[in-house]
């Protein structure tokens, strides 16, 4: 038995009911979208054409200020650096990690470790890297590593602030060195006292200062810290509680040339050969250089690359996971066929793997570009006050212009509109690419 035919009026009624039901479900979302997205965008565009007070029409003056104010220009320049560097480095590292972890047994554990920073908020990451970039090597990990590497290849000074008293037999020789006021003679006992060495800078195995025995064919002497804890003692005299300056370098200089050199023993004693006869004894400047304290990571010159480094630490794992998912779907027969044809691993990677992963790489790069255009948290937390202007970005400048001490909502709204205009082309590119992928 066949059902009765549906009349056109009844069909229209069913269709209309379905549309009303769909509209009923969509209405809350549309209301929220209008209230939280459309209205703020429209009002920001409107407000950007008014002055600071919001009462006078300013035309395009606020937009002109974006390209004439030095602070905002710095923010635009830094945003350009962020957009070019951060997504590129994060995507490149993600690609390298994804490819390499396919070849190791503990690849899953490695991916977990690399991806773990994504579970940390921007606020927490900013606090972590503020400590990592601390200038003091005893507190900042970055400088501790940097100073350790530096001191491995370049010997650091042992007594950076040591100096003689005016009554001592030493005088300044220029360039930070000190030299004896009189030439020395064989068989003579030479005293080289210094002050200004902090207890923490004294060698741990330094011993109490002691004068060595004299020798008729040698110049002997003692280099020591001419300071007695608790007071007392006499200048130029080795007192019982004073320590030798172990390792301090001593040179015998005659006619501007070094004829002999040595280092003080643990008790500060030293001995020079007869070649030093008639020479002046010099303590070279290398003894007194300020110790290397590393790089000022949060200084004006490197603060932006330093903060980008913290961003890459967080988002390289995101790139790695997406690229690894794309890598798992690649047809393995193509890779094996290339290897059979004689291609090495670099050629397989460059000519097959990367081209096949191009859509995934585009997704990752575009996503990160949109993300860094809005970067705010890391810059605001990591950059100290004296470097904040040098690390400034548009989102941070938007906040400072809108809610700072001298708030100007006209400028702030103009920055917001400018940021929107920067994001729109990237979003359109992403939408166009997605539609092209779906049409295949």
mmCIF file of N, CA, C and O in Angstrom, residues 155-159 194 201-207 223-224 243-251 261-270 283-284 286-288:
data_model
loop_
_atom_site.group_PDB
_atom_site.id
_atom_site.type_symbol
_atom_site.label_atom_id
_atom_site.label_comp_id
_atom_site.label_asym_id
_atom_site.label_seq_id
_atom_site.Cartn_x
_atom_site.Cartn_y
_atom_site.Cartn_z
ATOM 1 N N UNK A 155 90.162 31.573 30.802
ATOM 2 C CA UNK A 155 90.401 31.538 32.238
ATOM 3 C C UNK A 155 89.916 32.831 32.888
ATOM 4 O O UNK A 155 90.191 33.930 32.400
ATOM 5 N N UNK A 156 89.196 32.707 33.971
ATOM 6 C CA UNK A 156 88.681 33.888 34.662
ATOM 7 C C UNK A 156 89.683 34.387 35.696
ATOM 8 O O UNK A 156 90.573 33.662 36.134
ATOM 9 N N UNK A 157 89.505 35.625 36.080
ATOM 10 C CA UNK A 157 90.400 36.243 37.040
ATOM 11 C C UNK A 157 90.146 35.685 38.434
ATOM 12 O O UNK A 157 89.018 35.376 38.812
ATOM 13 N N UNK A 158 91.257 35.575 39.228
ATOM 14 C CA UNK A 158 91.106 35.065 40.574
ATOM 15 C C UNK A 158 90.860 36.138 41.614
ATOM 16 O O UNK A 158 90.247 35.875 42.641
ATOM 17 N N UNK A 159 91.298 37.354 41.348
ATOM 18 C CA UNK A 159 91.225 38.424 42.345
ATOM 19 C C UNK A 159 90.768 39.723 41.681
ATOM 20 O O UNK A 159 91.568 40.653 41.484
ATOM 21 N N UNK A 194 98.567 42.854 48.941
ATOM 22 C CA UNK A 194 97.380 43.429 48.318
ATOM 23 C C UNK A 194 96.237 43.432 49.329
ATOM 24 O O UNK A 194 96.254 42.684 50.317
ATOM 25 N N UNK A 201 86.241 35.061 47.510
ATOM 26 C CA UNK A 201 87.085 35.000 46.318
ATOM 27 C C UNK A 201 88.455 34.388 46.605
ATOM 28 O O UNK A 201 89.216 34.143 45.676
ATOM 29 N N UNK A 202 88.755 34.153 47.848
ATOM 30 C CA UNK A 202 90.024 33.519 48.174
ATOM 31 C C UNK A 202 89.985 32.045 47.772
ATOM 32 O O UNK A 202 88.968 31.375 47.956
ATOM 33 N N UNK A 203 91.052 31.527 47.200
ATOM 34 C CA UNK A 203 91.079 30.096 46.862
ATOM 35 C C UNK A 203 90.803 29.245 48.094
ATOM 36 O O UNK A 203 91.276 29.545 49.195
ATOM 37 N N UNK A 204 90.040 28.180 47.916
ATOM 38 C CA UNK A 204 89.655 27.347 49.047
ATOM 39 C C UNK A 204 90.834 26.670 49.725
ATOM 40 O O UNK A 204 90.787 26.370 50.927
ATOM 41 N N UNK A 205 91.916 26.405 48.963
ATOM 42 C CA UNK A 205 93.069 25.718 49.542
ATOM 43 C C UNK A 205 94.222 26.669 49.835
ATOM 44 O O UNK A 205 95.382 26.243 49.965
ATOM 45 N N UNK A 206 93.924 27.980 49.914
ATOM 46 C CA UNK A 206 94.972 28.942 50.268
ATOM 47 C C UNK A 206 95.436 28.697 51.700
ATOM 48 O O UNK A 206 94.645 28.346 52.583
ATOM 49 N N UNK A 207 96.714 28.885 51.926
ATOM 50 C CA UNK A 207 97.295 28.666 53.252
ATOM 51 C C UNK A 207 97.756 29.988 53.856
ATOM 52 O O UNK A 207 97.780 31.025 53.173
ATOM 53 N N UNK A 223 103.339 36.886 47.902
ATOM 54 C CA UNK A 223 102.159 37.684 47.539
ATOM 55 C C UNK A 223 101.043 37.256 48.482
ATOM 56 O O UNK A 223 100.678 36.080 48.521
ATOM 57 N N UNK A 224 100.498 38.166 49.241
ATOM 58 C CA UNK A 224 99.510 37.790 50.240
ATOM 59 C C UNK A 224 98.468 38.888 50.429
ATOM 60 O O UNK A 224 98.647 40.026 49.990
ATOM 61 N N UNK A 243 96.536 35.340 54.716
ATOM 62 C CA UNK A 243 96.640 34.211 53.785
ATOM 63 C C UNK A 243 97.378 34.597 52.515
ATOM 64 O O UNK A 243 97.356 35.756 52.066
ATOM 65 N N UNK A 244 98.023 33.606 51.924
ATOM 66 C CA UNK A 244 98.693 33.804 50.652
ATOM 67 C C UNK A 244 97.705 33.863 49.499
ATOM 68 O O UNK A 244 96.616 33.288 49.565
ATOM 69 N N UNK A 245 98.082 34.571 48.441
ATOM 70 C CA UNK A 245 97.237 34.691 47.243
ATOM 71 C C UNK A 245 97.633 33.599 46.255
ATOM 72 O O UNK A 245 98.397 33.826 45.303
ATOM 73 N N UNK A 246 97.111 32.409 46.498
ATOM 74 C CA UNK A 246 97.497 31.273 45.668
ATOM 75 C C UNK A 246 97.109 31.493 44.199
ATOM 76 O O UNK A 246 95.994 31.897 43.892
ATOM 77 N N UNK A 247 98.062 31.224 43.294
ATOM 78 C CA UNK A 247 97.778 31.265 41.865
ATOM 79 C C UNK A 247 97.940 32.620 41.224
ATOM 80 O O UNK A 247 97.790 32.737 39.998
ATOM 81 N N UNK A 248 98.235 33.656 41.992
ATOM 82 C CA UNK A 248 98.395 34.972 41.380
ATOM 83 C C UNK A 248 99.640 34.959 40.501
ATOM 84 O O UNK A 248 100.671 34.382 40.846
ATOM 85 N N UNK A 249 99.553 35.567 39.333
ATOM 86 C CA UNK A 249 100.647 35.548 38.358
ATOM 87 C C UNK A 249 101.614 36.688 38.630
ATOM 88 O O UNK A 249 101.187 37.824 38.899
ATOM 89 N N UNK A 250 102.905 36.395 38.520
ATOM 90 C CA UNK A 250 103.956 37.386 38.751
ATOM 91 C C UNK A 250 104.905 37.338 37.566
ATOM 92 O O UNK A 250 105.360 36.260 37.165
ATOM 93 N N UNK A 251 105.195 38.507 36.989
ATOM 94 C CA UNK A 251 106.095 38.602 35.833
ATOM 95 C C UNK A 251 107.280 39.500 36.162
ATOM 96 O O UNK A 251 107.125 40.516 36.855
ATOM 97 N N UNK A 261 108.523 34.499 34.580
ATOM 98 C CA UNK A 261 107.196 34.580 35.199
ATOM 99 C C UNK A 261 106.954 33.347 36.056
ATOM 100 O O UNK A 261 107.601 32.305 35.861
ATOM 101 N N UNK A 262 106.015 33.458 36.978
ATOM 102 C CA UNK A 262 105.688 32.348 37.857
ATOM 103 C C UNK A 262 104.312 32.594 38.476
ATOM 104 O O UNK A 262 103.700 33.646 38.234
ATOM 105 N N UNK A 263 103.866 31.645 39.275
ATOM 106 C CA UNK A 263 102.624 31.786 40.028
ATOM 107 C C UNK A 263 102.904 31.514 41.499
ATOM 108 O O UNK A 263 103.762 30.684 41.833
ATOM 109 N N UNK A 264 102.170 32.208 42.358
ATOM 110 C CA UNK A 264 102.371 32.038 43.791
ATOM 111 C C UNK A 264 101.836 30.688 44.248
ATOM 112 O O UNK A 264 100.834 30.189 43.736
ATOM 113 N N UNK A 265 102.510 30.105 45.240
ATOM 114 C CA UNK A 265 102.073 28.837 45.822
ATOM 115 C C UNK A 265 100.900 29.065 46.770
ATOM 116 O O UNK A 265 100.427 30.203 46.933
ATOM 117 N N UNK A 266 100.432 28.000 47.409
ATOM 118 C CA UNK A 266 99.274 28.106 48.295
ATOM 119 C C UNK A 266 99.518 29.069 49.448
ATOM 120 O O UNK A 266 98.587 29.711 49.937
ATOM 121 N N UNK A 267 100.766 29.193 49.890
ATOM 122 C CA UNK A 267 101.084 30.130 50.967
ATOM 123 C C UNK A 267 101.535 31.490 50.450
ATOM 124 O O UNK A 267 102.002 32.336 51.216
ATOM 125 N N UNK A 268 101.395 31.716 49.132
ATOM 126 C CA UNK A 268 101.746 33.001 48.529
ATOM 127 C C UNK A 268 103.196 33.134 48.141
ATOM 128 O O UNK A 268 103.585 34.151 47.535
ATOM 129 N N UNK A 269 104.030 32.159 48.452
ATOM 130 C CA UNK A 269 105.457 32.275 48.148
ATOM 131 C C UNK A 269 105.710 32.042 46.661
ATOM 132 O O UNK A 269 104.959 31.328 45.988
ATOM 133 N N UNK A 270 106.774 32.655 46.158
ATOM 134 C CA UNK A 270 107.146 32.474 44.752
ATOM 135 C C UNK A 270 108.658 32.608 44.623
ATOM 136 O O UNK A 270 109.352 33.109 45.526
ATOM 137 N N UNK A 283 102.404 42.482 38.521
ATOM 138 C CA UNK A 283 101.204 41.657 38.644
ATOM 139 C C UNK A 283 100.311 42.016 37.468
ATOM 140 O O UNK A 283 99.729 43.104 37.447
ATOM 141 N N UNK A 284 100.222 41.162 36.430
ATOM 142 C CA UNK A 284 99.505 41.542 35.204
ATOM 143 C C UNK A 284 98.010 41.750 35.447
ATOM 144 O O UNK A 284 97.435 41.256 36.419
ATOM 145 N N UNK A 286 95.578 40.473 34.080
ATOM 146 C CA UNK A 286 94.755 39.265 34.042
ATOM 147 C C UNK A 286 94.393 38.772 35.437
ATOM 148 O O UNK A 286 93.424 38.035 35.618
ATOM 149 N N UNK A 287 95.190 39.191 36.446
ATOM 150 C CA UNK A 287 94.866 38.825 37.824
ATOM 151 C C UNK A 287 93.641 39.551 38.354
ATOM 152 O O UNK A 287 93.000 39.081 39.304
ATOM 153 N N UNK A 288 93.309 40.694 37.745
ATOM 154 C CA UNK A 288 92.347 41.600 38.354
ATOM 155 C C UNK A 288 91.131 41.897 37.482
ATOM 156 O O UNK A 288 90.358 42.788 37.796
#
